Amino acid sequence: MKIELRNFTKRFDGQAVVDNVSLTIESGEMIALLGPSGCGKSTSLFSICGIHRMDEGQLLFGDKDVTNLPSQKRNVGVVFQNYALYPHMSIFENIAFPLVVQKADRATIRRKVADIAELVQISDLLERKPANISGGQQQRTALARALIRRPDVLLLDEPLANLDAKLRLEMRSEIRRIQSETGITAILVTHDQVEAMSICDRIALMQKGKVVQLDKPREMYANPANMFVAEFLGNPPIRFMPAELHENQMIAGGAALPRPQHLKQSNLPDKINLGIRPEHFGPQFGNEISGHILAIETQGRENLYDVALSDGGVLCSIQPANDHLNPGDTIQWGIASQHLLAFDGQGERI
Amino acid sequence: MPIQSRNFKAAPMIILLSLLSLPLLIMCFYLIVDTITNTQPGTLIPDEITFEHWRFLWQTTENSSANIWRVTLNTFVFSITTATTILAISLTAGYALSRLNIPFRRFFLSGLIMLHAFPTITLIIAIFLILQTLGLYDSLIGVIMVKSALELPFGIWIMKGFYDNVPWEIEMAGVQDGASRFTVWRKLVLPQVQPGMMALLVFSFLTAWSELVLPLVLAPGNKSQVLSVYLATMLADESSIDFNLMKSVGLFYVIPVIITYMIFQRKLMNIYGGGTKG
């Protein structure tokens, strides 16, 4: 179902935590609310499921205005960060609870629970108590409980934060699989950009109560709206360095570089900030920039180099693993000028 | 053998503690022995076995005109009603104070602590007058109401502590699953505070069982007498004091307490632990 948030504002003690946010989520789409802690993403989530009242704005599920409906009357499934399973009930009773509340008959409940348990692959755990299953299985149970009513929208609040690294990868793809198999509209709240980029159709990046950019992951990575977005996406993160634009060249990182094609317009400010991602700096792009290696981090498949430039700036480079270089070595590398991201003094993209 | 060595290390402490509690143990031992034997003055060894000290069970004694079975029934009614009243109100009030956004919440909370510390005895004259005006003087209902009211701050405070330990998310999840606040409370929250419920119920029962001052002042008559008052009236009659009879009544009075403790001692510990286990 299509979910629409119109001019949504939420205040706590007069302070706007979410400020005039509008967001449309297409039917069957999975969208991520991404941002640092305190950006208003969880507040938005709790307002959509009805735990928080919206101070201003409208919320539509399909064509239906649910702004003033209590949680119980909105058909929303929620997976909480700590799963919030009911500890005194078995897995079966946990999953069945939404149906029991609806007073569904026993046969229906048994059939539906069996179906959903099969979908999330916990069919053989139904008799156990939540305390006796693993974190990943608790997560699956929480998903099953959220999905059993066939909700209009599925809300996931940091669903992977409590899992260890390996399970996180597994559950990440599981959530995506279950979401696409059920075709349900889903909103994922997370502070982890990898999580958001890897399983969501679109990302809404939030900062200080506003949506800074709403785009497909690939698009947002390649074309960030400002320095905040550029820095938030990508691991290892993007590095910035100041640059001076002259008529035909550009002074940056202690070197004179040709002015890149996409920065040829004459109406640009003289002083700008350049954002350079690690994969766009290295020996394969030329040799205009000189510096020496500060540190090397080996990640198995790749090496990560921190390079100090002659003007004091630091860039990061990621390259296929090799043993040619040591910390302290001087290098002459280049940058892929067509991928340079330029920002003005306020941090907005040029 | 780690367990054994730990026991040996504790041995000096156990011996010391045994010595210190020896007087109490001896008293307890004689409490039981004296109820079924007669002992000549000047000796500690009983010389005959008799059940005459238990005669209060089948006849009224010279010290008290009340019927023991009536008194026992009164005590049970008093204790059970008080305990359930305290539990019922603490369960709901504790939840409200822990979770609901009610006006004057802070005022109520600090009020509770103050009331809890308030010495009952200072209120007794006022309560006496109130009950007499209401026509509840010398009735069980009157004492039950007073005792419950005085124990409530403690009960509410304890229950609030248990509710505070129930994760918010469980309630939010319940509401999301479509359940009303009341259903959430009854089906999802109450089971989490069950250890607290049991502990509070037993605890209130025991305090009511051992309460003396309130029934003595507010319900002294034969019709509404409870065991503590029955025992106290025996003591008050200095002319013909029969220690063995008193010991028998005392033992009779304490048996339900001991049984309750034996059944519920593990649950009672929870009241100060205040946690939920999954």
XYZ file of C-alpha atoms in Angstrom:
628
model
C 0.000 0.000 0.000
C 1.173 3.501 -0.787
C 2.128 5.500 2.280
C 2.158 9.262 2.213
C 3.471 11.639 4.835
C 2.495 15.272 4.277
C 4.130 18.217 6.052
C 4.702 16.147 9.140
C 5.975 17.996 12.202
C 6.576 16.564 15.663
C 7.629 18.623 18.648
C 8.828 17.577 22.072
C 8.605 20.367 24.655
C 8.206 22.941 21.893
C 11.335 21.742 20.117
C 10.715 20.439 16.613
C 12.243 16.965 16.384
C 10.812 16.350 12.954
C 10.253 19.480 10.938
C 7.843 19.633 8.019
C 8.755 16.337 6.397
C 6.928 15.055 3.346
C 7.560 11.580 2.081
C 5.812 9.256 -0.330
C 6.483 5.546 -0.261
C 5.237 3.595 -3.242
C 3.355 0.356 -2.798
C 5.694 -2.593 -2.327
C 8.685 -0.363 -1.920
C 11.242 -0.660 0.852
C 12.559 2.661 2.003
C 15.227 3.464 4.565
C 15.085 6.329 7.030
C 18.786 6.844 7.506
C 20.560 9.301 9.725
C 22.709 9.860 12.791
C 21.116 9.412 16.210
C 18.782 12.229 17.138
C 17.907 13.084 13.552
C 14.230 12.266 14.021
C 14.105 8.952 12.191
C 12.733 6.925 15.098
C 10.282 9.689 15.963
C 9.005 9.540 12.391
C 8.641 5.771 12.642
C 6.733 5.953 15.919
C 4.472 8.620 14.468
C 3.670 6.434 11.486
C 2.717 3.517 13.728
C 0.706 5.800 16.011
C 2.693 5.647 19.229
C 3.465 9.365 18.864
C 0.794 11.878 17.894
C 1.656 14.056 14.935
C 1.652 17.739 15.878
C 1.111 18.853 12.317
C 0.646 17.221 8.972
C -1.167 14.262 7.542
C -0.540 10.563 7.152
C -2.234 8.588 4.422
C -2.334 4.822 3.921
C -3.477 4.517 0.345
C -6.329 7.018 0.168
C -7.242 6.680 3.807
C -6.297 9.418 6.237
C -5.033 7.702 9.391
C -3.547 10.789 11.052
C -5.907 10.636 14.005
C -6.407 6.893 14.258
C -4.982 5.152 17.331
C -2.277 2.509 16.821
C -4.763 -0.334 17.212
C -6.791 0.843 14.226
C -3.864 1.376 11.893
C -2.855 -1.811 10.208
C 0.856 -1.499 10.876
C 3.382 -4.222 11.685
C 6.367 -3.184 13.739
C 9.633 -4.968 14.477
C 11.281 -3.324 17.445
C 15.003 -3.039 17.971
C 14.947 -5.490 20.889
C 12.151 -7.484 19.188
C 9.780 -7.014 22.178
C 8.687 -10.639 22.151
C 6.319 -11.555 24.960
C 8.568 -13.565 27.279
C 5.803 -15.594 28.947
C 4.351 -16.856 25.674
C 5.644 -19.533 23.340
C 6.772 -18.595 19.850
C 3.439 -19.842 18.534
C 1.485 -17.678 20.988
C 3.678 -14.709 20.191
C 2.992 -14.930 16.491
C -0.680 -15.701 17.051
C -1.271 -12.816 19.460
C -2.459 -10.268 16.848
C -4.986 -12.840 15.607
C -6.089 -13.785 19.125
C -6.781 -10.112 19.762
C -8.915 -10.078 16.621
C -10.735 -13.126 17.993
C -9.972 -15.245 14.950
C -11.023 -18.888 15.249
C -8.506 -21.516 16.225
C -8.194 -23.302 12.895
C -7.494 -20.040 11.071
C -4.907 -19.044 13.639
C -3.152 -22.391 13.402
C -3.096 -22.280 9.622
C -1.879 -18.700 9.381
C 0.827 -19.152 11.996
C 2.049 -22.279 10.215
C 2.192 -20.389 6.918
C 4.069 -17.408 8.260
C 6.414 -19.586 10.330
C 7.336 -21.395 7.176
C 7.995 -18.113 5.381
C 10.406 -16.929 8.067
C 11.744 -20.482 8.591
C 11.011 -21.060 12.276
C 8.458 -23.862 11.898
C 10.304 -26.184 14.270
C 10.617 -23.625 17.097
C 6.951 -22.869 17.713
C 6.791 -24.604 21.090
C 9.794 -22.807 22.556
C 9.921 -19.680 24.669
C 11.647 -16.541 23.351
C 14.417 -16.865 25.945
C 15.355 -20.254 24.497
C 16.018 -19.253 20.905
C 18.874 -17.337 19.314
C 18.921 -13.665 18.386
C 18.367 -14.360 14.711
C 15.430 -16.628 15.509
C 13.928 -13.989 17.802
C 14.254 -11.565 14.929
C 12.414 -13.960 12.635
C 9.696 -14.401 15.243
C 9.284 -10.646 15.560
C 8.999 -10.413 11.767
C 6.402 -13.181 11.713
C 4.351 -11.487 14.416
C 4.501 -8.190 12.554
C 3.482 -9.789 9.255
C 0.712 -12.133 10.347
C -2.035 -9.522 10.107
C -0.910 -8.666 6.562
C -0.224 -5.069 7.562
C -0.458 -2.111 5.182
C 3.084 -1.220 6.066
C 5.925 -2.949 7.874
C 8.097 -0.788 10.101
C 11.538 -2.001 11.122
C 13.316 -0.102 13.887
C 17.056 -0.821 13.758
C 16.222 -4.501 13.236
C 19.832 -5.629 12.889
C 21.449 -3.590 15.641
C 21.304 -6.377 18.235
C 22.801 -9.093 16.044
C 26.418 -10.109 15.648
C 28.213 -9.347 12.395
C 27.623 -12.654 10.658
C 23.945 -12.920 11.577
C 23.493 -9.329 10.514
C 24.499 -10.173 6.958
C 22.220 -13.193 6.948
C 19.199 -11.373 8.367
C 19.783 -8.434 6.057
C 19.119 -10.559 3.015
C 16.375 -12.475 4.838
C 14.464 -9.282 5.569
C 14.761 -8.277 1.952
C 13.620 -11.726 0.798
C 10.611 -11.778 3.107
C 9.695 -8.234 2.175
C 9.774 -8.920 -1.540
C 8.002 -12.283 -1.186
C 5.126 -10.686 0.682
C 5.226 -7.571 -1.496
C 4.655 -5.436 1.538
C 5.551 -1.764 1.800
C 8.324 -1.408 4.331
C 10.157 1.331 6.175
C 13.526 0.552 7.703
C 14.998 2.882 10.303
C 18.743 2.609 10.649
C 21.908 4.550 11.297
C 23.947 2.071 9.285
C 24.422 3.244 5.717
C 25.547 -0.198 4.509
C 22.283 -1.696 5.760
C 20.243 1.018 4.088
C 22.114 0.882 0.795
C 22.162 -2.869 0.498
C 18.493 -3.721 0.989
C 16.402 -0.634 0.307
C 14.905 0.649 -2.906
C 15.297 4.233 -1.805
C 16.919 6.060 1.075
C 15.624 9.122 2.888
C 18.625 10.627 4.596
C 17.622 12.703 7.596
C 19.484 15.354 9.508
C 18.162 17.525 12.348
C 14.545 16.636 11.682
C 14.586 17.181 7.957
C 14.956 14.885 4.968
C 18.152 16.101 3.329
C 17.970 13.841 0.321
C 15.635 11.171 -0.962
C 17.047 8.975 -3.684
C 18.039 5.540 -4.854
C 21.150 4.291 -3.012
C 23.383 4.314 -6.093
C 22.182 7.757 -7.125
C 22.634 9.198 -3.644
C 26.149 7.812 -3.439
C 27.162 9.226 -6.801
C 25.311 12.537 -6.499
C 25.055 13.628 -2.875
C 23.178 16.891 -2.324
C 25.666 18.227 0.179
C 28.762 17.387 2.196
C 26.715 15.768 4.965
C 25.185 13.239 2.563
C 28.529 12.640 0.866
C 30.187 11.961 4.184
C 27.374 9.781 5.545
C 27.357 7.336 2.642
C 30.356 5.230 1.810
C 32.814 3.249 3.832
C 35.651 4.209 4.143
C 34.191 7.713 4.087
C 34.813 10.394 1.550
C 37.617 12.893 2.235
C 37.356 16.611 1.643
C 40.018 19.113 0.688
C 39.831 22.797 -0.130
C 40.519 23.848 -3.705
C 41.040 27.151 -5.511
C 39.568 27.559 -8.956
C 41.571 29.507 -11.504
C 40.808 30.138 -15.145
C 42.110 26.887 -16.509
C 43.379 25.081 -13.536
C 42.585 24.233 -9.999
C 44.930 24.268 -7.013
C 44.227 21.440 -4.617
C 46.238 19.201 -2.350
C 49.401 21.147 -3.085
C 49.186 20.489 -6.806
C 47.924 22.279 -9.878
C 45.327 20.174 -11.630
C 43.442 20.789 -14.830
C 39.987 22.171 -14.157
C 37.593 19.216 -14.507
C 35.017 19.149 -17.265
C 32.006 19.430 -14.974
C 33.458 22.442 -13.153
C 34.016 24.567 -16.249
C 31.176 27.073 -15.691
C 32.343 30.595 -14.972
C 29.813 31.383 -12.239
C 31.497 29.207 -9.607
C 33.065 30.647 -6.441
C 36.863 30.805 -6.316
C 37.199 28.687 -3.263
C 35.391 25.361 -3.112
C 35.582 22.063 -1.239
C 36.392 18.935 -3.154
C 35.099 15.578 -2.063
C 37.165 12.600 -3.148
C 36.084 9.044 -2.502
C 38.806 6.459 -1.761
C 38.150 4.581 -4.989
C 38.812 7.749 -7.021
C 42.321 8.360 -5.769
C 45.242 6.127 -6.740
C 48.073 5.447 -9.153
C 45.730 4.415 -11.957
C 44.456 8.012 -12.288
C 47.789 9.769 -12.965
C 50.600 11.253 -10.944
C 49.817 14.934 -10.298
C 49.506 14.678 -6.562
C 52.402 13.856 -4.308
C 52.362 12.810 -0.716
C 53.526 10.149 1.681
C 51.728 7.209 3.166
C 50.623 7.613 6.791
C 49.044 4.246 7.406
C 48.028 1.098 5.610
C 45.033 -0.934 6.637
C 44.737 -4.399 5.166
C 41.227 -5.664 4.601
C 42.107 -8.895 2.854
C 40.857 -8.173 -0.625
C 41.776 -4.510 -0.455
C 44.295 -2.192 1.089
C 43.331 1.121 2.559
C 45.917 3.909 2.402
C 45.889 7.142 4.356
C 47.996 9.594 2.388
C 49.275 12.941 3.709
C 49.503 15.490 0.929
C 52.179 18.139 0.653
C 49.766 20.888 1.792
C 48.801 18.982 4.953
C 45.521 17.499 3.736
C 44.828 13.787 4.073
C 43.263 11.616 1.403
C 42.228 8.011 1.526
C 42.724 5.484 -1.213
C 41.415 1.967 -1.627
C 43.253 -0.453 -3.930
C 43.537 -4.169 -4.539
C 45.742 -5.725 -1.892
C 49.467 -5.729 -2.551
C 52.730 -5.495 -0.637
C 54.536 -2.844 -2.684
C 54.180 0.037 -0.274
C 55.042 0.743 3.336
C 54.086 3.558 5.671
C 56.394 6.518 5.078
C 56.852 5.871 1.351
C 56.329 8.839 -0.932
C 53.866 8.399 -3.767
C 52.738 10.230 -6.873
C 49.098 9.439 -7.483
C 46.252 10.989 -9.374
C 42.521 11.535 -8.929
C 39.645 10.627 -11.218
C 38.667 14.204 -11.971
C 35.310 13.306 -13.559
C 34.167 11.863 -10.209
C 35.231 14.837 -8.115
C 32.397 16.198 -6.029
C 32.483 19.949 -5.557
C 30.799 21.804 -2.708
C 30.503 25.511 -1.944
C 31.390 27.229 1.320
C 28.059 26.209 2.910
C 28.653 22.578 2.037
C 26.012 22.507 -0.719
C 26.770 20.652 -3.905
C 27.874 22.715 -6.890
C 35.164 -30.934 45.784
C 34.536 -27.187 45.722
C 31.197 -27.402 47.511
C 32.565 -29.351 50.414
C 35.524 -27.036 50.954
C 33.219 -24.040 50.870
C 31.153 -25.634 53.599
C 34.218 -26.182 55.737
C 35.271 -22.580 55.370
C 31.861 -21.464 56.540
C 31.931 -23.774 59.566
C 33.274 -21.282 62.168
C 30.668 -18.764 61.103
C 27.898 -21.351 61.335
C 28.999 -22.339 64.850
C 29.103 -18.713 65.973
C 25.669 -17.993 64.559
C 24.264 -21.152 66.140
C 25.566 -20.090 69.543
C 24.058 -16.641 69.175
C 20.664 -17.959 68.191
C 20.683 -20.728 70.795
C 18.475 -18.848 73.287
C 15.868 -18.335 70.568
C 16.052 -21.955 69.483
C 15.609 -23.161 73.066
C 12.608 -20.866 73.504
C 11.070 -22.186 70.307
C 11.707 -25.735 71.410
C 10.013 -25.160 74.781
C 7.164 -23.294 73.097
C 6.289 -26.542 71.387
C 7.123 -28.901 74.269
C 5.231 -26.885 76.890
C 1.999 -26.950 74.943
C 1.589 -30.679 75.395
C 3.276 -31.297 78.764
C 3.211 -30.201 82.367
C 6.405 -29.295 84.176
C 6.861 -28.951 87.932
C 8.158 -25.547 89.100
C 11.950 -25.466 89.507
C 12.759 -28.046 86.835
C 13.103 -28.021 83.081
C 12.169 -31.649 82.432
C 8.435 -32.149 81.841
C 6.807 -34.915 83.914
C 3.508 -35.539 82.155
C 1.960 -35.295 78.729
C -1.369 -33.524 78.562
C -3.664 -31.897 76.045
C -5.376 -29.638 78.567
C -3.450 -26.605 77.314
C -5.224 -27.002 74.010
C -8.614 -26.922 75.719
C -9.278 -23.524 74.159
C -10.000 -25.388 70.958
C -13.140 -27.043 72.313
C -14.259 -24.798 75.171
C -14.155 -21.168 76.113
C -11.468 -20.562 78.697
C -11.620 -18.512 81.834
C -9.492 -15.808 80.141
C -11.574 -15.234 77.064
C -15.211 -15.529 76.236
C -14.704 -15.617 72.476
C -14.980 -18.835 70.493
C -11.574 -19.750 69.031
C -12.989 -21.007 65.733
C -14.962 -17.858 65.231
C -11.831 -15.858 66.004
C -9.748 -17.940 63.602
C -12.310 -17.510 60.863
C -12.293 -13.772 61.535
C -8.528 -13.703 61.252
C -8.603 -15.515 57.925
C -11.337 -13.258 56.585
C -9.454 -10.208 57.805
C -6.089 -11.311 56.361
C -7.323 -12.639 53.038
C -9.644 -9.720 52.330
C -6.969 -7.225 53.299
C -4.369 -8.966 51.134
C -6.614 -9.140 48.069
C -7.754 -5.544 48.505
C -4.160 -4.364 48.761
C -3.161 -6.451 45.754
C -6.045 -5.314 43.568
C -5.490 -1.635 44.257
C -1.686 -1.847 44.118
C -1.816 -3.625 40.763
C -3.872 -0.908 39.139
C -2.462 2.102 40.989
C 1.118 0.909 40.517
C 0.530 0.584 36.787
C -0.995 4.029 36.572
C 1.931 5.587 38.416
C 4.503 3.676 36.416
C 3.052 4.084 32.948
C 0.183 6.477 32.526
C 0.645 10.139 31.969
C -1.580 11.229 34.839
C -1.691 14.730 36.305
C 0.182 15.279 39.587
C 2.188 12.099 39.068
C 5.213 13.422 40.941
C 3.013 14.625 43.770
C 1.466 11.172 44.121
C 4.847 9.485 44.039
C 6.375 11.618 46.760
C 3.123 11.385 48.713
C 3.399 7.599 48.621
C 6.845 7.585 50.137
C 5.758 9.955 52.869
C 2.665 7.927 53.703
C 4.745 4.784 53.774
C 6.960 6.274 56.462
C 4.039 7.659 58.467
C 3.646 6.057 61.918
C 0.217 4.429 62.094
C -0.241 4.912 65.789
C -0.453 8.684 65.472
C -3.553 8.297 63.343
C -5.354 5.867 65.551
C -7.563 8.352 67.415
C -8.663 10.036 64.218
C -9.397 6.693 62.618
C -11.316 5.587 65.680
C -13.508 8.672 65.485
C -14.068 8.296 61.760
C -15.066 4.651 62.073
C -17.426 5.437 64.917
C -19.089 8.175 62.864
C -19.448 5.820 59.931
C -20.835 3.089 62.161
C -17.968 0.751 61.266
C -16.444 0.645 64.718
C -16.051 -2.915 66.063
C -16.645 -4.451 62.656
C -14.270 -6.456 60.459
C -15.018 -4.291 57.429
C -13.784 -1.240 59.287
C -10.433 -2.774 60.260
C -9.994 -4.277 56.817
C -10.433 -0.868 55.222
C -8.064 0.797 57.640
C -5.391 -1.884 57.431
C -5.567 -1.981 53.621
C -5.346 1.782 53.371
C -2.307 1.882 55.624
C -0.500 -0.884 53.746
C -1.328 0.487 50.299
C 1.571 2.941 49.917
C 4.004 0.084 50.381
C 2.128 -2.197 47.968
C 1.745 0.447 45.296
C 5.388 1.365 45.581
C 6.490 -2.253 45.252
C 4.229 -2.891 42.267
C 5.349 0.314 40.578
C 8.905 -0.977 40.859
C 7.942 -4.210 39.163
C 6.069 -2.401 36.389
C 9.038 -0.104 35.830
C 11.081 -3.178 34.936
C 8.718 -4.275 32.161
C 10.143 -3.004 28.861
C 8.069 -0.317 27.165
C 8.465 -2.100 23.855
C 6.339 -5.004 25.031
C 3.420 -2.661 25.538
C 4.066 -0.828 22.299
C 4.221 -4.138 20.468
C 0.925 -5.186 22.054
C -0.757 -1.970 20.996
C 0.625 -2.398 17.483
C -0.742 -5.920 17.423
C -4.153 -4.355 17.857
C -4.789 -4.935 21.542
C -6.407 -2.295 23.759
C -4.442 -0.807 26.633
C -6.477 -2.927 29.026
C -5.790 -6.165 27.119
C -2.127 -5.247 26.945
C -2.065 -4.752 30.699
C -3.937 -7.956 31.470
C -2.362 -10.327 28.956
C 1.114 -8.932 28.408
C 2.131 -6.849 31.405
C 0.530 -8.681 34.329
C 2.324 -11.967 33.543
C 5.617 -10.063 33.687
C 4.917 -8.775 37.200
C 3.538 -12.066 38.480
C 6.462 -12.654 40.876
C 5.674 -9.277 42.419
C 1.971 -10.106 42.640
C 2.608 -13.330 44.495
C 5.102 -11.742 46.840
C 2.842 -8.801 47.630
C -0.144 -11.076 48.208
C 1.726 -13.266 50.679
C 3.414 -10.327 52.321
C 0.117 -8.470 52.838
C -1.499 -11.634 54.165
C 1.255 -12.045 56.732
C 1.254 -8.428 57.887
C -2.504 -8.540 58.265
C -2.267 -11.833 60.148
C 0.165 -10.375 62.648
C -1.531 -6.990 62.995
C -2.439 -6.261 66.616
C -2.887 -2.558 67.261
C -5.602 -1.820 64.701
C -7.947 -4.719 65.553
C -7.297 -4.246 69.269
C -8.407 -0.632 69.176
C -10.955 -0.723 66.378
C -12.557 -4.171 66.704
C -12.075 -5.515 70.226
C -15.520 -7.136 70.601
C -16.079 -10.906 70.608
C -17.889 -10.881 67.276
C -15.050 -9.326 65.300
C -12.075 -10.461 67.346
C -8.959 -11.765 65.594
C -6.302 -14.108 66.964
C -3.787 -11.421 67.909
C -6.433 -9.680 69.998
C -7.566 -12.988 71.492
C -4.002 -13.628 72.627
C -3.592 -10.087 73.886
C -6.749 -10.269 76.011
C -5.367 -13.396 77.649
C -2.205 -11.526 78.530
C -4.122 -8.560 79.833
C -5.918 -10.663 82.430
C -3.225 -10.694 85.100
C -5.241 -12.490 87.769
C -5.088 -15.940 86.307
C -2.330 -16.186 83.798
C -1.746 -19.650 82.344
C 1.527 -19.635 80.461
C 1.130 -23.049 78.892
C -2.300 -22.131 77.603
C -0.869 -18.954 76.139
C 1.925 -20.887 74.501
C -0.608 -23.207 72.926
C -2.650 -20.297 71.587
C 0.562 -18.699 70.356
C 1.593 -21.851 68.544
C -1.883 -22.165 67.065
C -1.604 -18.538 65.927
C 1.802 -18.966 64.313
C 1.184 -22.249 62.447
C -0.472 -20.664 59.366
C 2.387 -18.161 59.161
C 4.977 -20.936 59.181
C 3.085 -22.910 56.556
C 2.735 -19.833 54.347
C 6.435 -19.104 54.679
C 7.374 -22.656 53.818
C 5.247 -22.640 50.685
C 6.080 -19.160 49.471
C 9.507 -18.336 50.818
C 11.142 -18.262 47.407
C 8.452 -16.042 45.981
C 8.644 -13.718 48.976
C 12.293 -13.065 48.229
C 11.180 -11.441 44.983
C 9.638 -8.491 46.728
C 13.019 -6.948 47.318
C 14.564 -8.341 44.145
C 11.958 -6.673 42.009
C 13.057 -8.147 38.690
C 11.375 -10.133 35.962
C 12.910 -13.219 34.523
C 12.055 -14.244 30.999
